[in-house]
Each structure stands twice: as structure tokens, then as C-alpha cells.
GROMACS .gro file of C-alpha atoms in nm:
model
  456
    1UNK     CA    1   0.136   2.555   6.068
    2UNK     CA    2   0.352   2.633   5.765
    3UNK     CA    3   0.149   2.643   5.428
    4UNK     CA    4   0.357   2.636   5.122
    5UNK     CA    5   0.171   2.853   4.849
    6UNK     CA    6   0.107   2.717   4.510
    7UNK     CA    7   0.337   2.841   4.257
    8UNK     CA    8   0.179   2.925   3.936
    9UNK     CA    9   0.338   2.945   3.600
   10UNK     CA   10   0.410   3.294   3.478
   11UNK     CA   11   0.176   3.211   3.143
   12UNK     CA   12  -0.134   3.137   3.361
   13UNK     CA   13  -0.400   3.407   3.262
   14UNK     CA   14  -0.179   3.536   2.961
   15UNK     CA   15  -0.177   3.244   2.708
   16UNK     CA   16  -0.516   3.290   2.608
   17UNK     CA   17  -0.393   3.626   2.450
   18UNK     CA   18  -0.182   3.468   2.189
   19UNK     CA   19  -0.301   3.479   1.839
   20UNK     CA   20  -0.199   3.362   1.484
   21UNK     CA   21  -0.085   3.657   1.337
   22UNK     CA   22  -0.289   3.732   1.007
   23UNK     CA   23  -0.449   3.389   0.999
   24UNK     CA   24  -0.658   3.487   1.317
   25UNK     CA   25  -0.887   3.665   1.085
   26UNK     CA   26  -1.013   3.295   0.974
   27UNK     CA   27  -0.932   3.099   1.307
   28UNK     CA   28  -1.053   3.328   1.527
   29UNK     CA   29  -1.055   3.282   1.909
   30UNK     CA   30  -1.457   3.274   1.900
   31UNK     CA   31  -1.445   2.990   1.648
   32UNK     CA   32  -1.155   2.795   1.815
   33UNK     CA   33  -1.391   2.819   2.145
   34UNK     CA   34  -1.697   2.679   1.962
   35UNK     CA   35  -1.481   2.406   1.803
   36UNK     CA   36  -1.345   2.312   2.152
   37UNK     CA   37  -1.685   2.303   2.339
   38UNK     CA   38  -1.811   2.094   2.034
   39UNK     CA   39  -1.553   1.839   2.105
   40UNK     CA   40  -1.577   1.842   2.473
   41UNK     CA   41  -1.232   2.019   2.540
   42UNK     CA   42  -1.402   2.341   2.663
   43UNK     CA   43  -1.451   2.438   3.006
   44UNK     CA   44  -1.112   2.299   3.086
   45UNK     CA   45  -0.948   2.494   3.376
   46UNK     CA   46  -0.729   2.764   3.217
   47UNK     CA   47  -0.360   2.675   3.266
   48UNK     CA   48  -0.025   2.799   3.117
   49UNK     CA   49  -0.114   2.583   2.826
   50UNK     CA   50  -0.483   2.656   2.793
   51UNK     CA   51  -0.683   2.473   2.506
   52UNK     CA   52  -0.729   2.748   2.297
   53UNK     CA   53  -0.369   2.830   2.296
   54UNK     CA   54  -0.257   2.466   2.217
   55UNK     CA   55  -0.481   2.503   1.906
   56UNK     CA   56  -0.300   2.801   1.804
   57UNK     CA   57   0.030   2.615   1.889
   58UNK     CA   58  -0.040   2.307   1.708
   59UNK     CA   59  -0.137   2.534   1.397
   60UNK     CA   60   0.209   2.701   1.447
   61UNK     CA   61   0.381   2.376   1.446
   62UNK     CA   62   0.256   2.319   1.101
   63UNK     CA   63   0.330   2.691   1.004
   64UNK     CA   64   0.666   2.668   1.118
   65UNK     CA   65   0.716   2.294   1.034
   66UNK     CA   66   1.107   2.311   1.061
   67UNK     CA   67   1.137   2.449   1.401
   68UNK     CA   68   1.161   2.288   1.752
   69UNK     CA   69   0.887   2.338   2.018
   70UNK     CA   70   1.073   2.605   2.189
   71UNK     CA   71   1.136   2.808   1.876
   72UNK     CA   72   0.766   2.772   1.759
   73UNK     CA   73   0.645   2.877   2.115
   74UNK     CA   74   0.877   3.187   2.116
   75UNK     CA   75   0.755   3.286   1.772
   76UNK     CA   76   0.430   3.283   1.901
   77UNK     CA   77   0.497   3.467   2.233
   78UNK     CA   78   0.783   3.671   2.146
   79UNK     CA   79   0.595   3.996   2.104
   80UNK     CA   80   0.412   3.973   2.412
   81UNK     CA   81   0.552   4.112   2.741
   82UNK     CA   82   0.636   3.850   3.013
   83UNK     CA   83   0.594   3.535   2.803
   84UNK     CA   84   0.906   3.492   2.599
   85UNK     CA   85   1.165   3.441   2.889
   86UNK     CA   86   0.941   3.149   3.037
   87UNK     CA   87   0.839   2.929   2.779
   88UNK     CA   88   0.722   2.560   2.935
   89UNK     CA   89   0.949   2.281   2.843
   90UNK     CA   90   0.878   2.020   2.556
   91UNK     CA   91   0.732   1.761   2.775
   92UNK     CA   92   0.467   2.005   2.882
   93UNK     CA   93   0.377   2.098   2.517
   94UNK     CA   94   0.358   1.728   2.438
   95UNK     CA   95   0.114   1.649   2.731
   96UNK     CA   96  -0.098   1.936   2.633
   97UNK     CA   97  -0.115   1.810   2.244
   98UNK     CA   98  -0.244   1.471   2.371
   99UNK     CA   99  -0.513   1.629   2.581
  100UNK     CA  100  -0.614   1.826   2.276
  101UNK     CA  101  -0.622   1.538   2.055
  102UNK     CA  102  -0.688   1.523   1.670
  103UNK     CA  103  -1.055   1.551   1.641
  104UNK     CA  104  -1.059   1.932   1.742
  105UNK     CA  105  -0.813   2.002   1.437
  106UNK     CA  106  -1.013   1.793   1.213
  107UNK     CA  107  -1.369   1.976   1.312
  108UNK     CA  108  -1.159   2.303   1.275
  109UNK     CA  109  -1.046   2.207   0.938
  110UNK     CA  110  -1.420   2.142   0.845
  111UNK     CA  111  -1.545   2.489   0.993
  112UNK     CA  112  -1.259   2.661   0.791
  113UNK     CA  113  -1.224   2.468   0.474
  114UNK     CA  114  -1.445   2.468   0.180
  115UNK     CA  115  -1.491   2.636  -0.182
  116UNK     CA  116  -1.358   2.956  -0.213
  117UNK     CA  117  -1.329   3.068  -0.573
  118UNK     CA  118  -1.589   3.364  -0.672
  119UNK     CA  119  -1.815   3.304  -0.986
  120UNK     CA  120  -1.616   3.340  -1.299
  121UNK     CA  121  -1.285   3.288  -1.199
  122UNK     CA  122  -1.047   3.106  -1.461
  123UNK     CA  123  -1.005   2.732  -1.411
  124UNK     CA  124  -1.261   2.733  -1.138
  125UNK     CA  125  -1.576   2.681  -1.339
  126UNK     CA  126  -1.704   2.505  -1.667
  127UNK     CA  127  -2.065   2.534  -1.795
  128UNK     CA  128  -2.212   2.615  -1.474
  129UNK     CA  129  -2.014   2.371  -1.257
  130UNK     CA  130  -1.715   2.413  -1.020
  131UNK     CA  131  -1.421   2.239  -1.092
  132UNK     CA  132  -1.273   1.999  -0.828
  133UNK     CA  133  -1.015   1.730  -0.847
  134UNK     CA  134  -0.950   1.417  -0.620
  135UNK     CA  135  -0.620   1.265  -0.544
  136UNK     CA  136  -0.371   1.192  -0.263
  137UNK     CA  137  -0.042   1.207  -0.140
  138UNK     CA  138   0.159   1.073   0.162
  139UNK     CA  139   0.353   1.238   0.441
  140UNK     CA  140   0.635   1.027   0.652
  141UNK     CA  141   0.589   1.022   1.014
  142UNK     CA  142   0.859   0.906   1.265
  143UNK     CA  143   0.935   0.539   1.254
  144UNK     CA  144   0.797   0.438   1.620
  145UNK     CA  145   0.610   0.110   1.687
  146UNK     CA  146   0.282   0.288   1.725
  147UNK     CA  147   0.316   0.473   1.391
  148UNK     CA  148   0.428   0.146   1.215
  149UNK     CA  149   0.143  -0.059   1.362
  150UNK     CA  150  -0.124   0.198   1.296
  151UNK     CA  151  -0.006   0.368   0.955
  152UNK     CA  152   0.198   0.097   0.807
  153UNK     CA  153   0.458   0.187   0.551
  154UNK     CA  154   0.624   0.088   0.216
  155UNK     CA  155   0.809  -0.268   0.183
  156UNK     CA  156   1.048  -0.424  -0.017
  157UNK     CA  157   1.052  -0.722  -0.252
  158UNK     CA  158   1.086  -0.953   0.040
  159UNK     CA  159   0.785  -0.760   0.237
  160UNK     CA  160   1.081  -0.608   0.470
  161UNK     CA  161   0.997  -0.255   0.627
  162UNK     CA  162   1.136  -0.007   0.379
  163UNK     CA  163   1.134   0.376   0.469
  164UNK     CA  164   0.928   0.539   0.715
  165UNK     CA  165   0.583   0.459   0.810
  166UNK     CA  166   0.333   0.703   0.608
  167UNK     CA  167   0.006   0.912   0.664
  168UNK     CA  168  -0.209   0.890   0.352
  169UNK     CA  169  -0.421   1.188   0.275
  170UNK     CA  170  -0.697   1.212   0.015
  171UNK     CA  171  -0.852   1.565  -0.068
  172UNK     CA  172  -1.114   1.716  -0.286
  173UNK     CA  173  -0.947   2.002  -0.403
  174UNK     CA  174  -1.057   2.341  -0.613
  175UNK     CA  175  -0.843   2.349  -0.908
  176UNK     CA  176  -0.866   2.728  -0.950
  177UNK     CA  177  -0.773   2.825  -0.607
  178UNK     CA  178  -0.597   2.519  -0.471
  179UNK     CA  179  -0.846   2.536  -0.165
  180UNK     CA  180  -0.914   2.194   0.027
  181UNK     CA  181  -1.298   2.146  -0.016
  182UNK     CA  182  -1.279   1.820   0.196
  183UNK     CA  183  -0.997   1.572   0.311
  184UNK     CA  184  -0.956   1.257   0.485
  185UNK     CA  185  -0.680   1.061   0.641
  186UNK     CA  186  -0.584   0.715   0.630
  187UNK     CA  187  -0.273   0.484   0.671
  188UNK     CA  188  -0.043   0.382   0.399
  189UNK     CA  189  -0.195   0.031   0.388
  190UNK     CA  190  -0.545   0.190   0.290
  191UNK     CA  191  -0.652   0.249  -0.055
  192UNK     CA  192  -0.731   0.632  -0.211
  193UNK     CA  193  -1.037   0.497  -0.345
  194UNK     CA  194  -1.192   0.425  -0.008
  195UNK     CA  195  -1.106   0.765   0.137
  196UNK     CA  196  -1.215   0.917  -0.199
  197UNK     CA  197  -1.583   0.756  -0.168
  198UNK     CA  198  -1.612   0.909   0.185
  199UNK     CA  199  -1.606   1.281   0.025
  200UNK     CA  200  -1.871   1.216  -0.222
  201UNK     CA  201  -2.136   1.463  -0.067
  202UNK     CA  202  -1.906   1.719  -0.050
  203UNK     CA  203  -1.875   1.748  -0.425
  204UNK     CA  204  -2.246   1.768  -0.521
  205UNK     CA  205  -2.320   2.013  -0.813
  206UNK     CA  206  -1.922   1.967  -0.901
  207UNK     CA  207  -1.765   1.865  -1.186
  208UNK     CA  208  -1.466   1.645  -1.037
  209UNK     CA  209  -1.163   1.504  -1.202
  210UNK     CA  210  -0.963   1.210  -1.098
  211UNK     CA  211  -0.680   1.017  -1.233
  212UNK     CA  212  -0.685   0.644  -1.357
  213UNK     CA  213  -0.603   0.495  -1.028
  214UNK     CA  214  -0.966   0.564  -0.889
  215UNK     CA  215  -1.227   0.497  -1.107
  216UNK     CA  216  -1.460   0.209  -0.992
  217UNK     CA  217  -1.823   0.133  -1.003
  218UNK     CA  218  -1.853   0.203  -0.611
  219UNK     CA  219  -1.688   0.537  -0.655
  220UNK     CA  220  -1.879   0.635  -0.946
  221UNK     CA  221  -2.223   0.561  -0.801
  222UNK     CA  222  -2.103   0.749  -0.474
  223UNK     CA  223  -2.039   1.060  -0.660
  224UNK     CA  224  -2.306   1.055  -0.907
  225UNK     CA  225  -2.539   0.978  -0.658
  226UNK     CA  226  -2.467   1.277  -0.431
  227UNK     CA  227  -2.526   1.493  -0.740
  228UNK     CA  228  -2.164   1.539  -0.869
  229UNK     CA  229  -2.030   1.470  -1.228
  230UNK     CA  230  -1.726   1.279  -1.311
  231UNK     CA  231  -1.433   1.341  -1.584
  232UNK     CA  232  -1.203   1.043  -1.484
  233UNK     CA  233  -0.925   0.896  -1.687
  234UNK     CA  234  -0.945   0.519  -1.729
  235UNK     CA  235  -0.706   0.252  -1.755
  236UNK     CA  236  -0.687   0.046  -2.135
  237UNK     CA  237  -0.899  -0.238  -2.004
  238UNK     CA  238  -1.171  -0.039  -1.870
  239UNK     CA  239  -1.497   0.034  -2.083
  240UNK     CA  240  -1.295  -0.032  -2.384
  241UNK     CA  241  -1.592  -0.219  -2.608
  242UNK     CA  242  -1.832   0.049  -2.727
  243UNK     CA  243  -2.206  -0.041  -2.685
  244UNK     CA  244  -2.309   0.256  -2.899
  245UNK     CA  245  -2.094   0.503  -3.105
  246UNK     CA  246  -2.209   0.847  -3.073
  247UNK     CA  247  -2.213   1.121  -3.366
  248UNK     CA  248  -1.911   1.291  -3.229
  249UNK     CA  249  -1.686   0.998  -3.205
  250UNK     CA  250  -1.727   0.906  -2.846
  251UNK     CA  251  -1.915   0.625  -2.741
  252UNK     CA  252  -2.100   0.459  -2.444
  253UNK     CA  253  -1.926   0.217  -2.291
  254UNK     CA  254  -1.978  -0.017  -1.948
  255UNK     CA  255  -1.764  -0.022  -1.639
  256UNK     CA  256  -1.836  -0.347  -1.421
  257UNK     CA  257  -1.687  -0.475  -1.125
  258UNK     CA  258  -1.407  -0.702  -1.150
  259UNK     CA  259  -1.510  -1.041  -1.288
  260UNK     CA  260  -1.845  -0.932  -1.398
  261UNK     CA  261  -1.966  -0.916  -1.760
  262UNK     CA  262  -2.036  -0.588  -1.924
  263UNK     CA  263  -2.414  -0.634  -1.918
  264UNK     CA  264  -2.414  -0.733  -1.536
  265UNK     CA  265  -2.655  -0.504  -1.359
  266UNK     CA  266  -2.423  -0.390  -1.098
  267UNK     CA  267  -2.206  -0.189  -1.346
  268UNK     CA  268  -2.255   0.145  -1.479
  269UNK     CA  269  -2.283   0.305  -1.849
  270UNK     CA  270  -2.046   0.571  -1.938
  271UNK     CA  271  -1.941   0.813  -2.224
  272UNK     CA  272  -1.599   0.740  -2.338
  273UNK     CA  273  -1.382   0.996  -2.483
  274UNK     CA  274  -1.060   0.945  -2.648
  275UNK     CA  275  -0.788   1.156  -2.747
  276UNK     CA  276  -0.389   1.202  -2.784
  277UNK     CA  277  -0.157   1.480  -2.685
  278UNK     CA  278   0.079   1.570  -2.935
  279UNK     CA  279   0.021   1.245  -3.120
  280UNK     CA  280   0.134   1.021  -2.821
  281UNK     CA  281  -0.055   0.732  -2.642
  282UNK     CA  282  -0.441   0.713  -2.679
  283UNK     CA  283  -0.586   0.870  -2.339
  284UNK     CA  284  -0.930   0.727  -2.230
  285UNK     CA  285  -1.153   0.949  -2.019
  286UNK     CA  286  -1.501   0.868  -1.856
  287UNK     CA  287  -1.784   1.070  -1.789
  288UNK     CA  288  -2.155   1.085  -1.701
  289UNK     CA  289  -2.190   1.398  -1.930
  290UNK     CA  290  -2.365   1.225  -2.188
  291UNK     CA  291  -2.516   1.517  -2.400
  292UNK     CA  292  -2.268   1.581  -2.698
  293UNK     CA  293  -2.394   1.925  -2.795
  294UNK     CA  294  -2.397   2.052  -2.433
  295UNK     CA  295  -2.058   1.896  -2.324
  296UNK     CA  296  -1.860   1.867  -2.657
  297UNK     CA  297  -1.589   1.621  -2.629
  298UNK     CA  298  -1.291   1.846  -2.727
  299UNK     CA  299  -1.373   2.078  -2.444
  300UNK     CA  300  -1.372   1.806  -2.196
  301UNK     CA  301  -1.024   1.647  -2.319
  302UNK     CA  302  -0.876   1.970  -2.283
  303UNK     CA  303  -1.037   2.050  -1.929
  304UNK     CA  304  -0.918   1.719  -1.799
  305UNK     CA  305  -0.561   1.862  -1.758
  306UNK     CA  306  -0.690   2.087  -1.489
  307UNK     CA  307  -0.652   1.778  -1.270
  308UNK     CA  308  -0.292   1.883  -1.242
  309UNK     CA  309  -0.364   2.146  -1.028
  310UNK     CA  310  -0.396   1.950  -0.739
  311UNK     CA  311  -0.044   1.835  -0.770
  312UNK     CA  312   0.058   2.207  -0.738
  313UNK     CA  313  -0.137   2.216  -0.415
  314UNK     CA  314   0.025   1.908  -0.261
  315UNK     CA  315   0.379   2.054  -0.378
  316UNK     CA  316   0.285   2.356  -0.160
  317UNK     CA  317   0.192   2.159   0.136
  318UNK     CA  318   0.494   1.909   0.105
  319UNK     CA  319   0.766   2.094  -0.026
  320UNK     CA  320   0.718   2.457   0.069
  321UNK     CA  321   0.517   2.455   0.399
  322UNK     CA  322   0.639   2.120   0.542
  323UNK     CA  323   0.990   2.139   0.406
  324UNK     CA  324   1.134   1.904   0.114
  325UNK     CA  325   1.155   1.517   0.227
  326UNK     CA  326   1.090   1.630   0.614
  327UNK     CA  327   0.960   1.381   0.847
  328UNK     CA  328   0.643   1.496   1.060
  329UNK     CA  329   0.732   1.535   1.428
  330UNK     CA  330   0.469   1.316   1.587
  331UNK     CA  331   0.574   0.996   1.734
  332UNK     CA  332   0.208   0.870   1.818
  333UNK     CA  333  -0.065   0.814   1.558
  334UNK     CA  334  -0.311   1.064   1.731
  335UNK     CA  335  -0.071   1.334   1.735
  336UNK     CA  336   0.035   1.249   1.366
  337UNK     CA  337  -0.325   1.304   1.268
  338UNK     CA  338  -0.348   1.603   1.471
  339UNK     CA  339  -0.041   1.762   1.267
  340UNK     CA  340  -0.185   1.626   0.918
  341UNK     CA  341  -0.514   1.855   1.003
  342UNK     CA  342  -0.309   2.146   1.116
  343UNK     CA  343  -0.141   2.149   0.790
  344UNK     CA  344  -0.435   2.131   0.589
  345UNK     CA  345  -0.612   2.425   0.804
  346UNK     CA  346  -0.283   2.637   0.764
  347UNK     CA  347  -0.276   2.569   0.400
  348UNK     CA  348  -0.633   2.646   0.325
  349UNK     CA  349  -0.576   2.982   0.505
  350UNK     CA  350  -0.297   3.075   0.283
  351UNK     CA  351  -0.500   3.004  -0.026
  352UNK     CA  352  -0.775   3.238   0.134
  353UNK     CA  353  -0.505   3.502   0.158
  354UNK     CA  354  -0.393   3.427  -0.205
  355UNK     CA  355  -0.732   3.425  -0.335
  356UNK     CA  356  -0.806   3.768  -0.189
  357UNK     CA  357  -0.500   3.917  -0.302
  358UNK     CA  358  -0.535   3.786  -0.648
  359UNK     CA  359  -0.902   3.898  -0.671
  360UNK     CA  360  -0.795   4.270  -0.538
  361UNK     CA  361  -0.550   4.286  -0.836
  362UNK     CA  362  -0.800   4.108  -1.092
  363UNK     CA  363  -0.534   3.835  -1.177
  364UNK     CA  364  -0.517   3.454  -1.164
  365UNK     CA  365  -0.420   3.302  -0.805
  366UNK     CA  366  -0.167   3.069  -0.994
  367UNK     CA  367   0.048   3.411  -1.046
  368UNK     CA  368   0.086   3.475  -0.668
  369UNK     CA  369   0.387   3.342  -0.514
  370UNK     CA  370   0.274   3.085  -0.236
  371UNK     CA  371   0.635   3.079  -0.090
  372UNK     CA  372   0.674   3.474  -0.033
  373UNK     CA  373   0.302   3.486   0.109
  374UNK     CA  374   0.398   3.187   0.340
  375UNK     CA  375   0.695   3.397   0.441
  376UNK     CA  376   0.484   3.696   0.525
  377UNK     CA  377   0.239   3.510   0.734
  378UNK     CA  378   0.506   3.356   0.941
  379UNK     CA  379   0.645   3.729   1.000
  380UNK     CA  380   0.302   3.841   1.102
  381UNK     CA  381   0.300   3.568   1.371
  382UNK     CA  382   0.630   3.680   1.505
  383UNK     CA  383   0.575   4.051   1.499
  384UNK     CA  384   0.222   4.024   1.634
  385UNK     CA  385   0.003   4.224   1.908
  386UNK     CA  386  -0.284   4.131   2.094
  387UNK     CA  387  -0.491   4.314   1.824
  388UNK     CA  388  -0.335   4.127   1.536
  389UNK     CA  389  -0.671   4.069   1.354
  390UNK     CA  390  -0.709   4.452   1.337
  391UNK     CA  391  -0.382   4.478   1.116
  392UNK     CA  392  -0.560   4.202   0.838
  393UNK     CA  393  -0.662   4.485   0.632
  394UNK     CA  394  -0.339   4.648   0.618
  395UNK     CA  395  -0.171   4.324   0.577
  396UNK     CA  396  -0.345   4.226   0.246
  397UNK     CA  397  -0.310   4.585   0.108
  398UNK     CA  398   0.077   4.555   0.168
  399UNK     CA  399   0.055   4.216  -0.033
  400UNK     CA  400  -0.150   4.378  -0.324
  401UNK     CA  401   0.110   4.643  -0.345
  402UNK     CA  402   0.371   4.381  -0.332
  403UNK     CA  403   0.210   4.185  -0.609
  404UNK     CA  404   0.308   4.459  -0.844
  405UNK     CA  405   0.681   4.425  -0.752
  406UNK     CA  406   0.772   4.086  -0.612
  407UNK     CA  407   0.460   3.841  -0.556
  408UNK     CA  408   0.327   3.824  -0.904
  409UNK     CA  409   0.522   3.553  -1.089
  410UNK     CA  410   0.339   3.615  -1.413
  411UNK     CA  411   0.123   3.406  -1.651
  412UNK     CA  412   0.223   3.040  -1.617
  413UNK     CA  413   0.433   2.907  -1.897
  414UNK     CA  414   0.418   2.605  -2.100
  415UNK     CA  415   0.712   2.368  -1.945
  416UNK     CA  416   0.801   2.007  -1.910
  417UNK     CA  417   1.030   1.782  -1.726
  418UNK     CA  418   1.137   1.415  -1.761
  419UNK     CA  419   0.919   1.188  -1.514
  420UNK     CA  420   1.197   1.017  -1.298
  421UNK     CA  421   1.180   0.867  -0.952
  422UNK     CA  422   1.340   1.123  -0.748
  423UNK     CA  423   1.408   0.911  -0.427
  424UNK     CA  424   1.505   0.552  -0.582
  425UNK     CA  425   1.564   0.288  -0.372
  426UNK     CA  426   1.927   0.247  -0.440
  427UNK     CA  427   2.156   0.497  -0.647
  428UNK     CA  428   2.350   0.197  -0.788
  429UNK     CA  429   2.067   0.053  -0.991
  430UNK     CA  430   2.163   0.054  -1.364
  431UNK     CA  431   1.806   0.180  -1.431
  432UNK     CA  432   1.860   0.492  -1.238
  433UNK     CA  433   2.206   0.585  -1.384
  434UNK     CA  434   2.023   0.582  -1.735
  435UNK     CA  435   1.755   0.836  -1.628
  436UNK     CA  436   1.826   1.174  -1.745
  437UNK     CA  437   1.779   1.427  -1.484
  438UNK     CA  438   1.754   1.808  -1.549
  439UNK     CA  439   1.542   2.095  -1.490
  440UNK     CA  440   1.202   2.208  -1.655
  441UNK     CA  441   1.236   2.348  -1.992
  442UNK     CA  442   0.979   2.583  -2.202
  443UNK     CA  443   0.773   2.408  -2.457
  444UNK     CA  444   0.492   2.503  -2.697
  445UNK     CA  445   0.116   2.433  -2.597
  446UNK     CA  446   0.074   2.104  -2.627
  447UNK     CA  447  -0.180   1.990  -2.916
  448UNK     CA  448  -0.475   1.769  -2.845
  449UNK     CA  449  -0.665   1.586  -3.093
  450UNK     CA  450  -0.966   1.352  -3.046
  451UNK     CA  451  -0.935   0.998  -3.134
  452UNK     CA  452  -1.297   0.918  -3.264
  453UNK     CA  453  -1.444   0.582  -3.287
  454UNK     CA  454  -1.600   0.474  -3.594
  455UNK     CA  455  -1.922   0.299  -3.579
  456UNK     CA  456  -1.957  -0.053  -3.674
   0.00000   0.00000   0.00000
């Protein structure tokens, strides 16, 4: 009887040796195996595309977001003998990603993520509280029926589909380092506030900054109930009637649910701080920090502008790491969520590297070029060896040396740019033609002046 032998792929027994360059320092094989076991993906019979390899491959898809599956695989295994000439086909990678699912990458993010700023880092603490900001952004995903049904997307005035379906991401971000402390993923049709409420427990002991689209009674109670403090910008109609004017010109107001009287027990009492920037419109802030001596209004007004650091973090993910206006590669909702979690893991690891290098040079992490660090990390993957983790120390030392020559962009300058819609629905709109586009320009530091309320 003639027996046909089973042909095994050349990667079998080798793919578990693949690492993710210097990022393996934080995403270790041991951690990956623990997460796989926790998610029920451990104990799978090893194959050419083992679960551990697929975790690294999925992270590499985020690190090399503009490369094809083949190119990403070659970047991972090109330095390992016997693997770069036998890369599996695209369908094999897709099936392996489906088997892995999104939960593994989400759990990995929660194991790797968190606050990273050391005590005393400028822009990270205020009066003993760690500074964080909550905000959100969206990412385009392929326009498949599954993605459209699951995530939803923007529509035009006639409620017709307009543009790609979009994943909504809301993060709790450390302002001093841009590290993601927590994150939630939803669809375009879901609100940022609902996702923000889910992260309240992660903000305990912090001072959390938010823009005016987020304040609400439910969110306020969730965060203060979890032990966090809040400094939120409010719309002009929220808490606009003073209940009691305080000696420093701030006042106590009432934020209630829509349609309720200010005295309704379902509302909350807030301290209101009003100020102007360079004599412009009155900006209203709400806070639960009631002691006017311990928490001066002028400092809180100046502090609120640290909220814009979260926008810088989102730019790092959307423009530099993913690529400007680039659509994610996953046509199925589960794979799209997996891809987003991978982007968040990679960005957090890059933030850890920047924070370590800045700490070694004793400078603000804002001064370290994210783009150059990203390029160095990519090269560390392409040139890796099996003992890549042992090279982390020399890698960080190399970056610290380059800080003095190339990576240090210097103290941040005060700049401004016209606030315009960068991707208008139609280039023929008259209002678009009237907008002034141009580069940012240097400006002097903005002058913040309090707008005190006079007691009656």
C-alpha cells in the first residue's frame, strides 16, 4: 500500500521564534502566551502561522500600516534564515487573523497600556493629581456591507451614505506623555460620551480634562463616583445661572438633565470658571474642585489647554503611524476592531520608548520626534535576530545619542493656524473658496484673563 506523506510548511516550528524588534521588550513572548491562554487561544496545535506569531504579525500590520501582507511578513522574517522565501499566501494570513479574533489584542492593550509619566514630569501632574484627557477620533474602514452594518458611517443631507464606514475610538490619554491609559471602541453611530463613561474607573485619582461635547450628568457622576476630578469645557447654556458667587469671581451652578429644572435632585452642583483668551469669546469651565484657595481659578484656566495634547496623540496615530487619510485594511468588523487595538498597542509602546529616552536626557517627551522614533523601531523589526530583546538597551542608548543630534525638536513654539475643514464634501462650495488655507505661523503666548462674575 502506497502512503502519501504529509507535506508541512517550512515555517512549522520556526514561526514562534519571530519577534517584533525592540517592541518585544514590552510585548514579550511570555506575555503574549499568557494573553492567548486567558482568551482561550492557547494550546492550539502549532502550525506555520501559530497564535503567538499572529499576535506579532497583527501588531506589525499596524507598525507597517501602508505595506501589504506579503511585505509585512517579509519585514518580520527577512532576517531569519529559511523563512523569507516561503511566505504563506494572503488568504492564510486572513484566516489566521479570523481565528485569533479581536479580544486577544484588546486584552494585550489592557496589559501593556496605562499611565507612564514619572512623578514630577512637566505637564503630567498638577497639585498631586495626574493629568489626563478624554476625547475621541474616527478611522475609516473598507466600505463592505458588514462594516457598514456594524459601524455605520457619515451621511449627507438626504441621509444617503457619504464616505467610508468609520470606527469610533475614545481614549483616556495622559497629557504629559500621550500614553493611552484606557480606550474603548465603538461605531460611528454611537456617541463619544457613552464610551467615555465606560472608562471612568480607570481615571481614579486623576484630574480629567474634556471638551464641551462630552459633559453630562451621567458622565459627571461616573467619574466623580470613581474618585476622579473633572475640568470640562461647557456649552453656553450649561450651568449659566449662578447659584452662589464665590469670593474669587467663580460661581456655583447647577448642571441638570435635559428638560429638568436646575433644582432637580438628578442634577449636580459644579464650580464654574469663566475666562477669555486674548480678549476673545468667554470660555466656561466646570469643575468639582470647589476650594478656591487650594485650586485657583487662574491656574485651572491655564491648565485646561493641556487638553490639546490628546489631539497631538491622535495625530501620531492617524497621520504618522497609520498614514494620512489611509483606510484600514480590514473588511470584516471583528478584524477592523482587532486592527484598531493593534494600533493602540503599537502607539503605546512607541510612547514608552519616547518617555524612556526623554527621561534619560531629562527633557520633555514633547521634544522627541515621534516620526523618527517610529522609523527606528521599524528598522529594528526588519534587522532583528532571535535575541532582539537583548538589544533594547543599545537601541535606547542609540536613540539618546541621536536626541542630541536629530531627534530633539527643541522646546515647543507657540503657533497658530486657521481652523478650516480639510476634507470638504465638495471642492466647488463657495464657502470653501473663501477659507484661507496656509501653514502654521509663530505667535506670542496667549493671554488668559479671568471673566469674574459679580455677586448680586
